[in-house]
Amino acid sequence: MRYHFGGSLAAAAFAFSISVAGAADDRLKPALEAIQPDAILERIRVLASDEFEGRGPGTAGEEKTAAYLIDQFKAMGLEPGNPDGSYEQAVPLVGFQATEVLGAFHAPSGDLTLEFPRTFVAVSRRLAPEVKVENSDAVFVGYGVVAPEYGWDDFKGVDVRGKTLIMLVNDPAVPDPANPAELDPAMFKGKAMTYYGRWTYKYEIAAEKGAAAAILIHEEGPAGYPFAVVQGSWSRENFGIDEPAREGASPRPAVEGWIDVDTAGKLMKACGQDLAALKKAALDRSFQPVPLDAKAEFSIKTELRKVQSRNLVAKVEGADPTVNDEYVVYTAHWDHLGRDAKAEGDQIYNGAIDNASGVATVLEIARGYTKLAPPTRRSALFLFVTAEEKGLLGSKYYASHPLYPLEKTLANINIDVVNAWGPTKDLVSIGMGQSDLDDLMTETAKAKDRTVMPDAEPEKGSYYRSDHFEFAKQGVPALSPGGGRDFIGKPPGYGKQKQDEYTQNDYHKPSDQIKPDWDLSGAVEDARLILEVGVRVGDGDRWPEWKADSEFKARREAMLKAIKP
C-alpha cells in the first residue's frame, strides 16, 4: 500500500521496514563506518579555504566548488544526478539593487512621506528597471492569513486587486481562552511560528490576491529581529530566479516593503484609525479588512544583472526496478557569502560551519550509500544547492523544476550546519512535529540510546528558513535535523553556550573558520543516524506523511491523489 494519509506513531513504525537494530545490521554497518570525522574535517578545510573565496554564486569560488564536488562524486562512484548525464542543474539568477525608492500615503489630513531606508524599505521583485504604483487604495488586512485548517481568512472575499495591503508580521497571536496570558496551542501552533507568520508568505498571498503593493508593519517582538536587520538586508543587492512568470501565475506585487511601527501608527492616525485597536481586532476570526482613507504612491528604480549558477547533483540508483524511480533527496547548500572587496582586513566569508560542514556531511553520507550492498530499494539523490544565502533560490528552483517528479519524491533530508563540539545524547529536529519523519528519527535514535528534541526557539520559525522548506512548500515531507544540546561529559548549558558563541562571534562573519576546539565525533554520530533514517525511508513499504495539523499536508494529498492507483 504505497499511499496512505493520517496515521499514528505506531503506524509510522509499521511503515518503515528496516529493523531498528540498524547499526548491527551487516548490510548497514559498512555504510555507517564509512562516515569518519577526519574525512568531514578535510572536506570542510577545502571548501572553507581562502582559495574558494567564500563560495559566492557567480564567482570564481563557485567554479572551484563545482569542480571539487564533481571530482568527489566521480571518485566515490556516484552516478550523475541529472537525467541529461551531467552532475549539474543550471540555475539562472538575477541580482537586483534598488537605486531609488520613493513612497508616500496621501490622506485627508495630509501626506505621509516615507523615508528610505530610515523608516521604510522596499524592493520590486518584478525585475524591471522601474516600477510605479499610483493612486492605490490602502487597506489594512490584519495578518493577511488564509488558513483553512484554522478556519481563518483575513480577506473575507474582499477584492484587493490593485490595492496596497498593510499587514502585521508573524501569526495571529490568539490568546488561550483558558489562560489569556498564553497563546492558544490550538491556533497556529501556539508559541511556534507557522509558515503563515513568515514575511515571505505575506508577499505570496498578496500576489495571489492581485495586490499592487504589500507593506509589512515591523515590530521587533513578533518579527524576532530589529528594524536594522531589515534595513541592512533590503538596502543591498538581492537575488531572484531569472525566468518569466509561469502561465497562470499571479505576478508579484510591484512593491514589497516594510515600515517601522512608529510610521505605521502615524499612517493609521492620519486615516482616523488606531493601530492598537486594529491589532486587537486582527486577533479574531471575525476580522474584516479595513479600508484606510489614504492613497498609496510608490516608485522604485532598480539595477539588474544576470548571474548563471548551478545546483550540483549525484545519485545512487535503487536496487528495486519496481520503485527505483522514487527518491529520497538529501540536500545541503554549497554557497556562502563570498568576498567583500570593500572590507578592511579579512574579506573572505569562509563559511566553515555554514555550510561547508553540511556539504561535507552530505558527501560522507553519500559515500556511505555507496557501501550498501545491495543499495536501498529506492534511489537516493544528493543535491547541493546554490544561493541559499540569497533566499533559498537553488532549492526553490529545483522544487519548481525537479529533475525527478516530486510526486515520486518520498522525503527531503536537509543538513544546514552541523555540531562541531563533540558527542551529544540528543539531536534536534527543527520544526519537530511536522511529519512522521520525526517519529522515524526518534525511533532510530532511541535504538542508539539517544533522544530527538524540538528546537528551543520555535517562535523564530527556523523550519521555514532553509532549503528543506522549498520541498515542504511543494508538499514533500521534509526533515531538518540539527546538532543536539546535551553534550556528553560537559556541564549543563555547554551546548547553548557554544551555539550562542558561534552566533555572536562567527555567524555570517569572516571568522566562520575551522577552530582548534572542534570535535566532529558528534557530527559523525548524527550523520550516521541521518543516513539510517534515509535508508529506512528508501527501503520502506509506505511513504512518510505530514501530520494532520501541518500546513503542508493538503498540498501533498492533492499531489498524490492525482496519481493514486
Coordinates of C-alpha atoms in Angstrom, one line a residue:
M1 CA 0.0 0.0 0.0
R2 CA 2.1 2.9 -1.2
Y3 CA -0.1 5.9 -0.5
H4 CA -1.6 6.4 3.0
F5 CA -2.9 9.5 4.8
G6 CA -3.1 10.1 8.5
G7 CA -1.7 7.6 10.9
S8 CA 0.0 7.4 14.4
L9 CA 3.4 6.8 15.7
A10 CA 2.6 3.1 15.7
A11 CA 1.6 3.3 12.1
A12 CA 4.7 5.2 11.3
A13 CA 6.8 2.5 13.0
F14 CA 5.0 -0.1 10.9
A15 CA 5.5 1.9 7.7
F16 CA 9.3 1.6 7.6
S17 CA 10.7 -1.9 7.0
I18 CA 14.3 -1.8 8.1
S19 CA 14.9 -3.2 11.6
V20 CA 15.8 -0.7 14.3
A21 CA 18.8 -3.0 15.0
G22 CA 20.3 -0.6 12.3
A23 CA 23.9 -0.4 13.2
A24 CA 24.2 -4.1 13.9
D25 CA 22.8 -4.9 10.5
D26 CA 25.6 -6.4 8.4
R27 CA 24.4 -4.6 5.3
L28 CA 24.2 -1.2 7.1
K29 CA 27.5 -1.4 9.1
P30 CA 29.9 -0.6 6.2
A31 CA 27.8 2.4 5.2
L32 CA 27.9 3.8 8.8
E33 CA 31.6 3.1 9.3
A34 CA 32.4 4.9 6.1
I35 CA 31.5 8.2 7.8
Q36 CA 34.5 9.4 9.7
P37 CA 35.4 12.7 11.4
D38 CA 38.8 13.2 9.7
A39 CA 37.1 13.0 6.3
I40 CA 34.4 15.5 7.2
L41 CA 37.1 17.9 8.6
E42 CA 39.3 17.6 5.5
R43 CA 36.3 18.4 3.2
I44 CA 35.5 21.5 5.4
R45 CA 39.1 22.5 5.2
V46 CA 39.0 22.5 1.4
L47 CA 35.6 24.1 1.0
A48 CA 36.2 26.8 3.6
S49 CA 39.7 27.7 2.4
D50 CA 40.6 31.2 1.2
E51 CA 41.1 29.6 -2.2
F52 CA 37.3 29.1 -2.5
E53 CA 36.7 32.8 -1.8
G54 CA 33.6 32.3 0.3
R55 CA 31.8 30.2 -2.3
G56 CA 29.7 33.1 -3.7
P57 CA 27.3 32.2 -6.6
G58 CA 28.5 33.5 -9.9
T59 CA 32.1 33.9 -8.7
A60 CA 35.4 32.0 -9.2
G61 CA 34.5 30.4 -5.8
E62 CA 31.5 28.8 -7.4
E63 CA 33.6 27.4 -10.2
K64 CA 36.1 25.8 -7.7
T65 CA 33.3 24.5 -5.6
A66 CA 31.5 22.8 -8.5
A67 CA 34.8 21.3 -9.8
Y68 CA 35.6 19.9 -6.3
L69 CA 32.1 18.4 -5.8
I70 CA 32.1 16.8 -9.2
D71 CA 35.5 15.3 -8.6
Q72 CA 34.3 13.9 -5.3
F73 CA 31.2 12.4 -7.0
K74 CA 33.3 10.7 -9.6
A75 CA 35.8 9.4 -7.0
M76 CA 33.0 7.9 -4.9
G77 CA 31.4 6.2 -8.0
L78 CA 28.2 8.3 -7.7
E79 CA 26.1 8.5 -10.8
P80 CA 25.3 11.8 -12.5
G81 CA 22.1 13.1 -10.8
N82 CA 20.8 15.0 -13.9
P83 CA 19.0 12.7 -16.4
D84 CA 21.0 14.5 -19.1
G85 CA 24.0 12.6 -17.9
S86 CA 25.7 15.5 -16.0
Y87 CA 26.2 16.4 -12.4
E88 CA 24.8 19.9 -12.8
Q89 CA 21.4 21.7 -12.9
A90 CA 21.7 25.2 -14.3
V91 CA 20.1 27.8 -12.1
P92 CA 19.6 31.2 -13.8
L93 CA 19.7 34.1 -11.2
V94 CA 19.3 37.8 -11.4
G95 CA 20.7 40.3 -9.0
F96 CA 18.6 43.4 -8.3
Q97 CA 19.6 46.5 -6.4
A98 CA 17.2 49.4 -5.8
T99 CA 18.8 52.7 -6.7
E100 CA 15.9 55.0 -5.9
V101 CA 13.0 54.2 -3.6
L102 CA 10.1 56.7 -3.0
G103 CA 6.9 56.2 -1.2
A104 CA 4.0 58.2 0.3
F105 CA 0.5 57.9 1.6
H106 CA -1.9 60.7 0.8
A107 CA -4.6 61.1 3.5
P108 CA -7.2 63.8 4.1
S109 CA -5.2 65.1 7.0
G110 CA -2.1 65.4 4.9
D111 CA 0.7 63.5 3.2
L112 CA 2.9 60.9 5.0
T113 CA 6.2 60.7 3.1
L114 CA 8.1 57.5 3.7
E115 CA 11.9 57.9 4.4
F116 CA 14.0 55.2 2.8
P117 CA 15.8 53.5 4.5
R118 CA 15.3 55.1 7.9
T119 CA 11.6 54.2 8.4
F120 CA 10.8 52.4 5.2
V121 CA 12.4 49.8 2.9
A122 CA 11.1 48.3 -0.3
V123 CA 12.1 46.4 -3.4
S124 CA 10.4 45.2 -6.6
R125 CA 10.8 41.6 -7.4
R126 CA 9.2 42.1 -10.8
L127 CA 12.8 42.5 -12.1
A128 CA 12.0 45.6 -14.1
P129 CA 14.2 48.7 -14.3
E130 CA 11.4 50.9 -12.9
V131 CA 8.0 50.3 -11.3
K132 CA 5.4 52.7 -10.1
V133 CA 2.2 52.4 -8.0
E134 CA -0.1 55.3 -8.2
N135 CA -3.4 56.2 -6.6
S136 CA -3.7 52.8 -4.9
D137 CA -6.2 52.4 -2.2
A138 CA -4.6 51.4 1.1
V139 CA -6.3 48.5 3.1
F140 CA -5.3 47.0 6.4
V141 CA -5.7 43.2 6.2
G142 CA -4.6 42.2 9.7
Y143 CA -2.1 39.3 9.4
G144 CA -3.0 38.7 5.8
V145 CA -3.6 35.0 6.6
V146 CA -5.8 32.5 4.7
A147 CA -5.5 29.2 6.7
P148 CA -8.5 26.8 6.1
E149 CA -7.2 24.3 8.7
Y150 CA -7.7 27.0 11.3
G151 CA -10.9 28.4 9.9
W152 CA -9.1 31.7 9.3
D153 CA -9.5 34.1 6.4
D154 CA -8.3 37.7 6.8
F155 CA -9.7 38.7 3.4
K156 CA -13.3 37.5 3.7
G157 CA -13.7 37.7 -0.1
V158 CA -12.9 41.4 -0.3
D159 CA -11.4 42.3 -3.7
V160 CA -8.0 43.9 -3.1
R161 CA -6.7 43.8 -6.7
G162 CA -4.6 46.9 -7.4
K163 CA -4.6 47.9 -3.8
T164 CA -1.8 48.5 -1.2
L165 CA -2.1 46.0 1.6
I166 CA -0.9 46.9 5.1
M167 CA -0.1 43.7 7.1
L168 CA 1.1 42.6 10.5
V169 CA 4.0 40.3 10.7
N170 CA 4.0 36.8 12.3
D171 CA 1.0 34.6 13.0
P172 CA -2.2 35.8 14.7
A173 CA -1.3 35.8 18.4
V174 CA -4.6 34.3 19.5
P175 CA -4.9 34.2 23.3
D176 CA -5.7 30.9 25.0
P177 CA -9.3 31.0 26.3
A178 CA -8.2 29.1 29.4
N179 CA -5.3 31.3 30.1
P180 CA -5.3 34.6 28.2
A181 CA -1.7 35.4 29.2
E182 CA -0.6 32.5 27.0
L183 CA -1.2 31.7 23.3
D184 CA -3.8 29.2 22.2
P185 CA -2.0 26.0 21.3
A186 CA -4.9 25.0 19.0
M187 CA -4.3 28.1 16.8
F188 CA -1.2 28.5 14.7
K189 CA 0.7 26.1 16.9
G190 CA 0.7 28.4 19.9
K191 CA 4.1 29.8 20.5
A192 CA 5.7 28.2 17.5
M193 CA 5.7 30.1 14.2
T194 CA 3.9 28.6 11.2
Y195 CA 4.5 29.5 7.6
Y196 CA 1.6 31.9 7.8
G197 CA 3.8 34.0 10.0
R198 CA 6.8 34.3 7.7
W199 CA 7.2 37.5 5.8
T200 CA 7.6 35.6 2.6
Y201 CA 4.1 34.2 3.0
K202 CA 2.7 37.7 3.3
Y203 CA 4.0 38.7 -0.1
E204 CA 2.9 35.4 -1.7
I205 CA -0.7 35.9 -0.5
A206 CA -0.6 39.5 -1.7
A207 CA 0.4 38.3 -5.1
E208 CA -2.3 35.6 -5.1
K209 CA -4.9 38.3 -4.3
G210 CA -3.6 40.7 -7.0
A211 CA -2.3 43.5 -4.8
A212 CA -0.3 46.3 -6.3
A213 CA 1.8 46.7 -3.2
A214 CA 2.3 44.9 0.2
I215 CA 3.8 46.7 3.2
L216 CA 4.5 44.9 6.4
I217 CA 4.5 46.6 9.8
H218 CA 7.7 45.8 11.6
E219 CA 7.6 45.2 15.3
E220 CA 10.7 43.7 16.9
G221 CA 8.9 41.2 19.1
P222 CA 6.8 39.5 16.5
A223 CA 9.5 39.8 13.8
G224 CA 12.2 38.4 16.1
Y225 CA 14.8 41.0 14.9
P226 CA 15.2 44.8 15.0
F227 CA 14.4 47.0 12.1
A228 CA 18.1 47.5 11.5
V229 CA 18.2 43.9 10.1
V230 CA 15.5 44.7 7.6
Q231 CA 17.2 47.9 6.7
G232 CA 20.5 46.1 6.0
S233 CA 19.2 43.2 4.0
W234 CA 16.6 45.2 2.0
S235 CA 19.0 48.0 1.1
R236 CA 21.7 45.9 -0.6
E237 CA 21.6 43.8 -3.7
N238 CA 19.2 40.9 -3.6
F239 CA 18.6 38.0 -5.9
G240 CA 15.8 36.2 -7.7
I241 CA 15.4 33.4 -10.2
D242 CA 15.8 34.8 -13.8
E243 CA 12.8 33.3 -15.6
P244 CA 9.5 34.5 -17.0
A245 CA 6.4 34.1 -14.8
R246 CA 4.7 30.8 -15.3
E247 CA 1.5 30.8 -17.3
G248 CA -1.4 31.5 -15.0
A249 CA 0.8 32.5 -12.1
S250 CA 0.0 35.7 -10.2
P251 CA 2.5 38.4 -10.7
R252 CA 4.4 39.6 -7.6
P253 CA 3.2 42.9 -6.1
A254 CA 5.0 45.7 -7.9
V255 CA 6.3 46.9 -4.5
E256 CA 7.1 44.7 -1.4
G257 CA 8.3 46.5 1.7
W258 CA 8.3 47.3 5.4
I259 CA 7.5 50.3 7.5
D260 CA 8.6 50.7 11.2
V261 CA 5.8 50.6 13.8
D262 CA 6.0 54.3 14.5
T263 CA 5.4 55.1 10.9
A264 CA 2.5 52.6 10.9
G265 CA 1.0 54.4 13.9
K266 CA 1.2 57.8 12.1
L267 CA -0.4 56.3 9.0
M268 CA -3.3 54.9 10.9
K269 CA -3.8 58.2 12.9
A270 CA -3.8 60.1 9.6
C271 CA -6.6 57.8 8.4
G272 CA -8.7 58.2 11.5
Q273 CA -7.7 54.8 12.8
D274 CA -5.9 53.5 15.9
L275 CA -3.1 50.9 15.3
A276 CA -3.6 49.3 18.7
A277 CA -7.3 48.8 18.1
L278 CA -6.7 47.4 14.7
K279 CA -4.1 44.9 16.0
K280 CA -6.6 43.7 18.7
A281 CA -9.4 43.3 16.1
A282 CA -7.0 41.2 13.9
L283 CA -6.7 38.6 16.6
D284 CA -10.2 37.3 16.0
R285 CA -11.5 35.1 13.2
S286 CA -14.3 37.6 12.5
F287 CA -11.8 40.3 11.4
Q288 CA -12.7 42.1 8.2
P289 CA -10.3 44.1 6.0
V290 CA -10.3 47.8 7.0
P291 CA -10.2 50.3 4.1
L292 CA -7.9 53.2 5.0
D293 CA -8.7 56.7 3.9
A294 CA -5.5 57.0 2.0
K295 CA -4.0 56.6 -1.4
A296 CA -0.5 55.0 -1.8
E297 CA 2.2 56.0 -4.2
F298 CA 5.5 54.3 -4.8
S299 CA 8.3 54.5 -7.3
I300 CA 11.3 52.1 -7.4
K301 CA 14.3 52.2 -9.8
T302 CA 16.4 49.0 -10.0
E303 CA 19.7 48.0 -11.4
L304 CA 19.7 44.4 -12.7
R305 CA 22.4 41.9 -13.5
K306 CA 22.2 38.3 -14.6
V307 CA 24.2 35.6 -12.8
Q308 CA 24.5 32.0 -14.0
S309 CA 24.8 29.5 -11.2
R310 CA 24.1 25.8 -10.7
N311 CA 23.0 23.1 -8.3
L312 CA 25.2 20.0 -8.1
V313 CA 23.6 16.6 -8.0
A314 CA 24.6 13.0 -7.9
K315 CA 22.7 9.8 -7.2
V316 CA 22.8 6.1 -6.1
E317 CA 20.2 4.2 -8.1
G318 CA 17.8 2.0 -6.2
A319 CA 18.0 -1.8 -6.4
D320 CA 14.3 -2.5 -6.9
P321 CA 13.2 -1.8 -10.5
T322 CA 9.6 -1.5 -9.4
V323 CA 10.3 1.5 -7.2
N324 CA 13.7 2.9 -8.1
D325 CA 12.1 5.8 -9.9
E326 CA 11.2 7.0 -6.4
Y327 CA 13.6 9.1 -4.5
V328 CA 14.9 10.2 -1.1
V329 CA 16.7 13.5 -1.5
Y330 CA 19.5 14.7 0.7
T331 CA 20.3 18.4 0.5
A332 CA 22.9 20.9 1.7
H333 CA 23.6 24.4 0.3
W334 CA 27.1 24.8 -1.0
D335 CA 27.1 28.6 -1.2
H336 CA 28.1 31.2 1.4
L337 CA 28.6 35.0 1.3
G338 CA 31.6 35.2 -0.9
R339 CA 34.1 38.1 -0.6
D340 CA 33.6 41.7 0.4
A341 CA 36.3 43.6 -1.6
K342 CA 35.4 46.8 0.3
A343 CA 36.1 45.4 3.8
E344 CA 39.2 46.2 5.7
G345 CA 41.2 43.2 6.9
D346 CA 39.8 39.7 6.2
Q347 CA 37.5 40.0 3.2
I348 CA 36.5 36.3 2.8
Y349 CA 33.4 34.8 4.4
N350 CA 34.7 31.3 4.6
G351 CA 31.5 29.7 5.9
A352 CA 33.1 26.7 7.6
I353 CA 30.2 25.8 9.8
D354 CA 27.7 27.5 7.4
N355 CA 27.6 25.4 5.4
A356 CA 30.8 23.7 4.4
S357 CA 30.1 21.4 7.3
G358 CA 26.7 20.4 5.9
V359 CA 28.2 19.8 2.4
A360 CA 31.0 17.7 3.9
T361 CA 28.5 15.7 5.9
V362 CA 26.2 15.0 3.0
L363 CA 29.2 14.0 0.9
E364 CA 30.1 11.5 3.6
I365 CA 26.5 10.2 3.8
A366 CA 26.7 9.7 0.0
R367 CA 29.9 7.8 0.4
G368 CA 28.1 5.6 3.0
Y369 CA 25.3 4.9 0.5
T370 CA 27.9 3.5 -2.0
K371 CA 28.8 0.9 0.6
L372 CA 25.3 -0.5 0.9
A373 CA 25.1 -3.9 -0.8
P374 CA 22.5 -4.1 -2.2
P375 CA 21.5 -0.4 -2.4
T376 CA 18.2 0.8 -1.0
R377 CA 15.1 -0.3 -3.0
R378 CA 14.5 3.4 -4.0
S379 CA 17.1 5.8 -5.4
A380 CA 18.9 8.3 -3.3
L381 CA 19.7 11.8 -4.7
F382 CA 22.4 14.0 -3.2
L383 CA 21.6 17.6 -4.1
F384 CA 23.9 20.5 -3.3
V385 CA 22.0 23.7 -3.9
T386 CA 23.1 27.2 -4.7
A387 CA 22.0 30.6 -3.4
E388 CA 20.5 29.5 -0.1
E389 CA 22.0 32.7 1.4
K390 CA 20.2 34.7 -1.3
G391 CA 16.8 33.4 -0.3
L392 CA 16.7 29.6 -0.8
L393 CA 16.9 30.1 -4.6
G394 CA 18.7 26.9 -5.6
S395 CA 16.3 24.7 -3.7
K396 CA 13.3 26.8 -4.9
Y397 CA 14.5 26.3 -8.5
Y398 CA 14.8 22.6 -8.0
A399 CA 11.4 22.3 -6.4
S400 CA 9.8 24.1 -9.3
H401 CA 12.0 22.4 -11.9
P402 CA 12.6 19.0 -10.4
L403 CA 14.9 16.6 -12.2
Y404 CA 12.6 13.8 -10.8
P405 CA 8.9 14.2 -10.1
L406 CA 8.1 15.5 -6.7
E407 CA 5.1 13.1 -6.6
K408 CA 7.7 10.3 -6.6
T409 CA 10.0 12.0 -4.0
L410 CA 9.3 10.4 -0.7
A411 CA 11.3 12.8 1.5
N412 CA 13.9 15.5 1.7
I413 CA 16.5 15.5 4.4
N414 CA 18.4 18.8 4.7
I415 CA 21.6 19.4 6.6
D416 CA 22.4 23.1 7.2
V417 CA 25.2 23.4 9.9
V418 CA 26.5 20.5 12.0
N419 CA 27.6 20.1 15.6
A420 CA 31.3 20.8 15.8
W421 CA 31.8 20.4 19.6
G422 CA 31.6 16.7 20.4
P423 CA 29.1 13.9 21.1
T424 CA 25.6 14.6 22.5
K425 CA 22.9 12.5 24.0
D426 CA 20.4 14.1 21.7
L427 CA 19.9 15.7 18.4
V428 CA 17.4 18.4 17.3
S429 CA 14.6 18.2 14.7
I430 CA 13.9 21.8 13.5
G431 CA 10.1 22.1 13.2
M432 CA 9.5 18.9 15.1
G433 CA 6.0 17.5 14.7
Q434 CA 5.5 18.5 11.0
S435 CA 5.7 14.9 9.6
D436 CA 6.2 11.3 10.7
L437 CA 9.8 11.6 9.6
D438 CA 10.3 12.9 13.2
D439 CA 8.8 9.7 14.5
L440 CA 11.1 7.7 12.4
M441 CA 14.2 9.7 13.5
T442 CA 13.0 9.4 17.1
E443 CA 12.7 5.7 16.8
T444 CA 16.1 5.3 15.2
A445 CA 17.7 7.5 17.8
K446 CA 16.1 5.5 20.6
A447 CA 17.7 2.3 19.4
K448 CA 21.1 4.2 19.9
D449 CA 20.1 5.4 23.4
R450 CA 19.7 8.9 22.0
T451 CA 16.7 11.3 22.0
V452 CA 15.3 13.8 19.5
M453 CA 14.3 17.2 20.8
P454 CA 12.4 20.1 19.2
D455 CA 14.2 23.3 18.5
A456 CA 14.5 25.5 21.6
E457 CA 13.0 28.6 19.9
P458 CA 10.2 27.5 17.6
E459 CA 8.8 31.1 17.6
K460 CA 11.7 32.1 15.3
G461 CA 10.3 29.9 12.5
S462 CA 13.6 28.2 11.7
Y463 CA 11.9 25.4 9.8
Y464 CA 11.0 28.0 7.1
R465 CA 14.5 29.4 6.7
S466 CA 16.5 26.6 5.0
D467 CA 16.3 24.5 1.8
H468 CA 14.1 21.8 3.0
F469 CA 11.3 24.4 3.2
E470 CA 11.1 24.7 -0.6
F471 CA 10.4 21.0 -0.8
A472 CA 7.8 21.3 2.0
K473 CA 6.0 24.1 0.2
Q474 CA 5.5 21.8 -2.7
G475 CA 4.2 19.0 -0.4
V476 CA 7.3 16.8 0.0
P477 CA 7.8 15.7 3.7
A478 CA 11.0 17.4 4.8
L479 CA 13.2 16.7 7.8
S480 CA 15.7 19.3 9.2
P481 CA 18.0 17.6 11.7
G482 CA 20.4 19.7 13.8
G483 CA 23.0 19.2 16.4
G484 CA 21.9 18.4 20.0
R485 CA 22.4 20.5 23.2
D486 CA 23.0 17.8 25.8
F487 CA 26.8 17.2 25.4
I488 CA 28.3 14.1 26.9
G489 CA 30.9 14.9 29.6
K490 CA 30.1 18.6 29.6
P491 CA 28.4 20.8 32.2
P492 CA 24.7 21.8 31.7
G493 CA 24.4 24.7 29.4
Y494 CA 27.5 23.9 27.4
G495 CA 25.6 23.3 24.2
K496 CA 23.7 26.6 24.4
Q497 CA 27.0 28.4 25.3
K498 CA 28.7 27.0 22.2
Q499 CA 25.8 27.8 19.9
D500 CA 25.5 31.3 21.3
E501 CA 29.2 31.9 20.9
Y502 CA 29.0 30.8 17.3
T503 CA 26.0 33.0 16.6
Q504 CA 27.6 36.0 18.3
N505 CA 31.1 35.7 17.1
D506 CA 31.1 33.8 13.8
Y507 CA 27.7 33.5 12.1
H508 CA 27.9 35.3 8.7
K509 CA 31.3 36.7 9.5
P510 CA 34.7 36.1 8.1
S511 CA 35.7 34.4 11.3
D512 CA 33.5 31.3 10.5
Q513 CA 36.5 29.2 10.1
I514 CA 37.8 25.9 11.5
K515 CA 38.6 26.2 15.2
P516 CA 41.2 24.4 17.3
D517 CA 38.5 23.1 19.7
W518 CA 36.4 21.4 17.1
D519 CA 35.4 17.8 17.8
L520 CA 33.4 16.2 14.9
S521 CA 32.7 12.9 16.6
G522 CA 29.2 14.1 17.4
A523 CA 28.7 15.2 13.9
V524 CA 29.6 11.7 12.8
E525 CA 27.1 10.1 15.1
D526 CA 24.4 12.5 13.8
A527 CA 25.4 11.8 10.2
R528 CA 25.2 8.0 10.7
L529 CA 21.8 8.3 12.3
I530 CA 20.6 10.6 9.4
L531 CA 21.9 8.1 6.9
E532 CA 20.0 5.3 8.6
V533 CA 16.7 7.3 8.5
G534 CA 17.2 7.8 4.8
V535 CA 17.8 4.1 4.3
R536 CA 14.7 3.2 6.2
V537 CA 12.6 5.5 4.1
G538 CA 14.3 4.2 0.9
D539 CA 13.5 0.6 1.8
G540 CA 10.1 1.2 3.4
D541 CA 6.7 -0.2 2.5
R542 CA 4.8 3.0 2.9
W543 CA 5.6 6.7 2.4
P544 CA 6.3 9.4 5.0
E545 CA 3.3 11.7 5.7
W546 CA 2.6 15.1 7.0
K547 CA 0.9 15.4 10.4
A548 CA -2.7 16.3 10.5
D549 CA -2.1 19.9 11.6
S550 CA 0.7 20.6 9.2
E551 CA 0.1 23.4 6.8
F552 CA 1.7 21.3 4.0
K553 CA -0.5 18.2 4.3
A554 CA -3.2 19.4 1.9
R555 CA -0.6 20.1 -0.8
R556 CA 0.8 16.5 -0.6
E557 CA -2.6 14.9 -0.5
A558 CA -3.6 16.8 -3.7
M559 CA -0.3 15.8 -5.4
L560 CA -0.7 12.1 -4.5
K561 CA -4.4 11.9 -5.2
A562 CA -3.7 12.7 -8.8
I563 CA -1.5 9.6 -9.2
K564 CA -3.0 7.2 -6.6
P565 CA -3.7 3.8 -8.1

